[in-house]
């Protein structure tokens, strides 16, 4: 008996540089070896545009997490770190949420964070982090480009193109959200 096919990956990347924080994500949704959709929007603004977030993993799970994070941001306005820690606690301890298979990158003017279902809330080194099936490819490219004379958005776009050329679960249809740190 074969196992059911799984929804596969994505690539989400964040870069903080030059007074801006950018989160970029590709648009591919795959089921097994089939591309189901190429224009999914996995990066979006939250909290009235004060926070940007991107997800990697099962789509329905990610929307549940977006809703939960939005609720925590309402409960703790202008406190991204606290909202994320509280959500991570819920994610780790709630029986329903523990089954969710997704990761998130979130950012506001001060912090960039990675959230996982194991309760992790991590701040990336050097303001660069990638998640998803192509996350390490995009992360490697971004780290190589971050010291060059490029904007955060340019680094994200170039890195996402590199990831799409390498990872079969990542495409070149990139969504970008940007926040000014000021």
mmCIF file of C-alpha atoms in Angstrom:
data_model
loop_
_atom_site.group_PDB
_atom_site.id
_atom_site.type_symbol
_atom_site.label_atom_id
_atom_site.label_comp_id
_atom_site.label_asym_id
_atom_site.label_seq_id
_atom_site.Cartn_x
_atom_site.Cartn_y
_atom_site.Cartn_z
ATOM 1 C CA UNK A 1 0.000 0.000 0.000
ATOM 2 C CA UNK A 2 1.483 3.310 -1.034
ATOM 3 C CA UNK A 3 1.443 6.380 1.156
ATOM 4 C CA UNK A 4 -0.812 9.268 0.099
ATOM 5 C CA UNK A 5 0.914 11.979 -1.885
ATOM 6 C CA UNK A 6 1.992 14.994 0.153
ATOM 7 C CA UNK A 7 1.632 18.687 -0.574
ATOM 8 C CA UNK A 8 5.150 19.911 -1.099
ATOM 9 C CA UNK A 9 7.233 22.870 -0.273
ATOM 10 C CA UNK A 10 7.844 26.393 -1.124
ATOM 11 C CA UNK A 11 10.540 28.947 -0.616
ATOM 12 C CA UNK A 12 10.212 31.903 1.740
ATOM 13 C CA UNK A 13 13.097 34.308 2.320
ATOM 14 C CA UNK A 14 13.592 37.367 4.493
ATOM 15 C CA UNK A 15 16.360 39.951 4.225
ATOM 16 C CA UNK A 16 16.846 42.974 6.512
ATOM 17 C CA UNK A 17 19.173 45.581 5.038
ATOM 18 C CA UNK A 18 19.423 49.304 4.417
ATOM 19 C CA UNK A 19 16.481 50.331 6.599
ATOM 20 C CA UNK A 20 14.102 47.828 4.999
ATOM 21 C CA UNK A 21 12.922 44.318 5.762
ATOM 22 C CA UNK A 22 11.656 42.180 2.906
ATOM 23 C CA UNK A 23 9.884 38.836 2.851
ATOM 24 C CA UNK A 24 9.588 37.077 -0.498
ATOM 25 C CA UNK A 25 7.854 33.825 -1.389
ATOM 26 C CA UNK A 26 7.268 31.795 -4.513
ATOM 27 C CA UNK A 27 3.821 30.832 -5.775
ATOM 28 C CA UNK A 28 4.067 27.095 -6.431
ATOM 29 C CA UNK A 29 1.802 24.551 -4.739
ATOM 30 C CA UNK A 30 2.659 20.938 -5.558
ATOM 31 C CA UNK A 31 0.981 17.610 -4.834
ATOM 32 C CA UNK A 32 3.540 14.878 -5.278
ATOM 33 C CA UNK A 33 5.175 15.515 -8.639
ATOM 34 C CA UNK A 34 2.296 17.665 -9.931
ATOM 35 C CA UNK A 35 2.132 21.454 -9.819
ATOM 36 C CA UNK A 36 -1.399 22.269 -8.622
ATOM 37 C CA UNK A 37 -1.075 26.043 -8.675
ATOM 38 C CA UNK A 38 1.666 28.437 -9.660
ATOM 39 C CA UNK A 39 0.279 31.715 -8.335
ATOM 40 C CA UNK A 40 -0.379 31.080 -4.640
ATOM 41 C CA UNK A 41 0.234 34.067 -2.365
ATOM 42 C CA UNK A 42 2.253 32.829 0.612
ATOM 43 C CA UNK A 43 3.458 36.229 1.801
ATOM 44 C CA UNK A 44 1.105 38.865 3.160
ATOM 45 C CA UNK A 45 0.832 41.876 5.451
ATOM 46 C CA UNK A 46 -0.749 41.470 8.890
ATOM 47 C CA UNK A 47 -1.721 43.840 11.704
ATOM 48 C CA UNK A 48 -2.786 46.611 9.361
ATOM 49 C CA UNK A 49 0.485 46.444 7.430
ATOM 50 C CA UNK A 50 2.752 46.723 10.498
ATOM 51 C CA UNK A 51 3.856 43.082 10.165
ATOM 52 C CA UNK A 52 4.677 40.962 7.142
ATOM 53 C CA UNK A 53 4.614 37.173 7.151
ATOM 54 C CA UNK A 54 5.286 34.236 4.872
ATOM 55 C CA UNK A 55 4.602 30.532 5.305
ATOM 56 C CA UNK A 56 6.035 27.256 4.120
ATOM 57 C CA UNK A 57 4.085 24.051 4.451
ATOM 58 C CA UNK A 58 0.524 22.891 4.094
ATOM 59 C CA UNK A 59 -1.651 25.743 2.827
ATOM 60 C CA UNK A 60 -4.676 25.167 5.060
ATOM 61 C CA UNK A 61 -2.386 24.865 8.072
ATOM 62 C CA UNK A 62 -0.668 28.105 7.185
ATOM 63 C CA UNK A 63 -3.955 30.009 6.938
ATOM 64 C CA UNK A 64 -4.867 28.733 10.390
ATOM 65 C CA UNK A 65 -1.521 30.019 11.666
ATOM 66 C CA UNK A 66 -1.979 33.408 9.954
ATOM 67 C CA UNK A 67 -5.343 33.752 11.726
ATOM 68 C CA UNK A 68 -3.854 32.744 15.078
ATOM 69 C CA UNK A 69 -0.939 35.148 14.698
ATOM 70 C CA UNK A 70 -3.294 37.959 13.677
ATOM 71 C CA UNK A 71 -5.309 37.320 16.869
ATOM 72 C CA UNK A 72 -2.144 37.389 18.999
ATOM 73 C CA UNK A 73 -1.062 40.638 17.318
ATOM 74 C CA UNK A 74 -4.431 42.155 18.233
ATOM 75 C CA UNK A 75 -3.999 40.929 21.802
ATOM 76 C CA UNK A 76 -0.420 42.301 21.982
ATOM 77 C CA UNK A 77 -0.350 45.307 19.614
ATOM 78 C CA UNK A 78 3.084 46.507 18.520
ATOM 79 C CA UNK A 79 4.703 43.568 20.365
ATOM 80 C CA UNK A 80 5.644 41.114 17.620
ATOM 81 C CA UNK A 81 8.062 39.148 19.777
ATOM 82 C CA UNK A 82 5.516 38.635 22.550
ATOM 83 C CA UNK A 83 2.729 37.761 20.099
ATOM 84 C CA UNK A 84 4.991 35.186 18.431
ATOM 85 C CA UNK A 85 6.114 33.636 21.712
ATOM 86 C CA UNK A 86 2.488 33.335 22.857
ATOM 87 C CA UNK A 87 1.486 31.803 19.532
ATOM 88 C CA UNK A 88 4.422 29.377 19.644
ATOM 89 C CA UNK A 89 3.313 28.255 23.121
ATOM 90 C CA UNK A 90 -0.179 27.577 21.801
ATOM 91 C CA UNK A 91 1.174 25.873 18.698
ATOM 92 C CA UNK A 92 3.321 23.544 20.753
ATOM 93 C CA UNK A 93 0.793 22.659 23.439
ATOM 94 C CA UNK A 94 -2.586 22.643 21.655
ATOM 95 C CA UNK A 95 -3.498 19.152 20.357
ATOM 96 C CA UNK A 96 -5.011 20.516 17.142
ATOM 97 C CA UNK A 97 -2.280 23.044 16.404
ATOM 98 C CA UNK A 98 0.512 20.498 17.074
ATOM 99 C CA UNK A 99 -0.608 18.609 13.977
ATOM 100 C CA UNK A 100 -0.150 21.613 11.712
ATOM 101 C CA UNK A 101 2.718 21.248 9.278
ATOM 102 C CA UNK A 102 4.049 24.696 8.488
ATOM 103 C CA UNK A 103 6.716 27.234 9.364
ATOM 104 C CA UNK A 104 6.469 30.999 9.274
ATOM 105 C CA UNK A 105 8.769 33.942 8.757
ATOM 106 C CA UNK A 106 7.418 37.137 10.307
ATOM 107 C CA UNK A 107 8.859 40.624 10.554
ATOM 108 C CA UNK A 108 8.078 44.092 11.810
ATOM 109 C CA UNK A 109 10.238 47.215 11.931
ATOM 110 C CA UNK A 110 12.444 45.785 14.693
ATOM 111 C CA UNK A 111 12.427 41.978 14.486
ATOM 112 C CA UNK A 112 12.581 39.188 11.947
ATOM 113 C CA UNK A 113 11.500 35.824 13.371
ATOM 114 C CA UNK A 114 11.081 32.191 12.380
ATOM 115 C CA UNK A 115 8.198 30.331 14.039
ATOM 116 C CA UNK A 116 7.905 26.547 14.123
ATOM 117 C CA UNK A 117 5.490 24.003 15.524
ATOM 118 C CA UNK A 118 8.083 22.811 18.021
ATOM 119 C CA UNK A 119 7.778 26.112 19.868
ATOM 120 C CA UNK A 120 10.788 27.780 18.309
ATOM 121 C CA UNK A 121 10.858 31.547 17.908
ATOM 122 C CA UNK A 122 14.221 32.311 16.351
ATOM 123 C CA UNK A 123 15.795 35.558 15.221
ATOM 124 C CA UNK A 124 18.008 34.979 12.176
ATOM 125 C CA UNK A 125 21.683 35.895 12.168
ATOM 126 C CA UNK A 126 22.635 38.812 9.947
ATOM 127 C CA UNK A 127 18.967 39.551 9.160
ATOM 128 C CA UNK A 128 18.708 36.757 6.576
ATOM 129 C CA UNK A 129 16.613 33.564 6.825
ATOM 130 C CA UNK A 130 15.036 31.079 4.435
ATOM 131 C CA UNK A 131 12.477 28.337 5.029
ATOM 132 C CA UNK A 132 10.755 25.724 2.914
ATOM 133 C CA UNK A 133 12.011 23.203 0.394
ATOM 134 C CA UNK A 134 14.089 25.827 -1.421
ATOM 135 C CA UNK A 135 14.834 27.838 1.702
ATOM 136 C CA UNK A 136 18.453 26.752 2.039
ATOM 137 C CA UNK A 137 19.152 27.557 -1.629
ATOM 138 C CA UNK A 138 17.649 31.044 -1.259
ATOM 139 C CA UNK A 139 19.390 31.537 2.096
ATOM 140 C CA UNK A 140 22.789 30.620 0.631
ATOM 141 C CA UNK A 141 22.308 32.995 -2.287
ATOM 142 C CA UNK A 142 21.143 35.814 -0.011
ATOM 143 C CA UNK A 143 24.116 35.376 2.315
ATOM 144 C CA UNK A 144 26.445 35.589 -0.672
ATOM 145 C CA UNK A 145 24.704 38.753 -1.925
ATOM 146 C CA UNK A 146 24.047 40.601 1.346
ATOM 147 C CA UNK A 147 27.435 42.369 1.424
ATOM 148 C CA UNK A 148 27.085 43.565 -2.167
ATOM 149 C CA UNK A 149 25.712 46.928 -3.224
ATOM 150 C CA UNK A 150 22.136 45.620 -3.571
ATOM 151 C CA UNK A 151 18.899 46.509 -1.770
ATOM 152 C CA UNK A 152 17.093 43.995 0.411
ATOM 153 C CA UNK A 153 14.463 43.606 -2.308
ATOM 154 C CA UNK A 154 17.070 43.008 -5.025
ATOM 155 C CA UNK A 155 18.784 40.397 -2.851
ATOM 156 C CA UNK A 156 15.456 38.629 -2.242
ATOM 157 C CA UNK A 157 14.487 38.631 -5.917
ATOM 158 C CA UNK A 158 17.885 37.341 -7.103
ATOM 159 C CA UNK A 159 17.997 34.705 -4.371
ATOM 160 C CA UNK A 160 14.474 33.514 -5.131
ATOM 161 C CA UNK A 161 15.397 33.180 -8.817
ATOM 162 C CA UNK A 162 18.377 31.016 -7.860
ATOM 163 C CA UNK A 163 16.215 28.855 -5.594
ATOM 164 C CA UNK A 164 13.610 28.437 -8.365
ATOM 165 C CA UNK A 165 16.350 27.272 -10.733
ATOM 166 C CA UNK A 166 17.447 24.579 -8.258
ATOM 167 C CA UNK A 167 14.374 23.442 -6.273
ATOM 168 C CA UNK A 168 11.619 21.625 -8.198
ATOM 169 C CA UNK A 169 9.063 22.728 -5.574
ATOM 170 C CA UNK A 170 9.801 26.441 -6.114
ATOM 171 C CA UNK A 171 8.796 28.642 -9.053
ATOM 172 C CA UNK A 172 9.695 32.121 -10.293
ATOM 173 C CA UNK A 173 6.311 33.687 -9.506
ATOM 174 C CA UNK A 174 7.515 35.703 -6.510
ATOM 175 C CA UNK A 175 5.448 37.783 -4.093
ATOM 176 C CA UNK A 176 7.382 40.453 -2.169
ATOM 177 C CA UNK A 177 6.300 42.475 0.872
ATOM 178 C CA UNK A 178 8.461 45.312 2.219
ATOM 179 C CA UNK A 179 8.509 47.285 5.478
ATOM 180 C CA UNK A 180 10.562 50.371 6.236
ATOM 181 C CA UNK A 181 12.380 50.149 9.572
ATOM 182 C CA UNK A 182 11.855 53.866 10.264
#
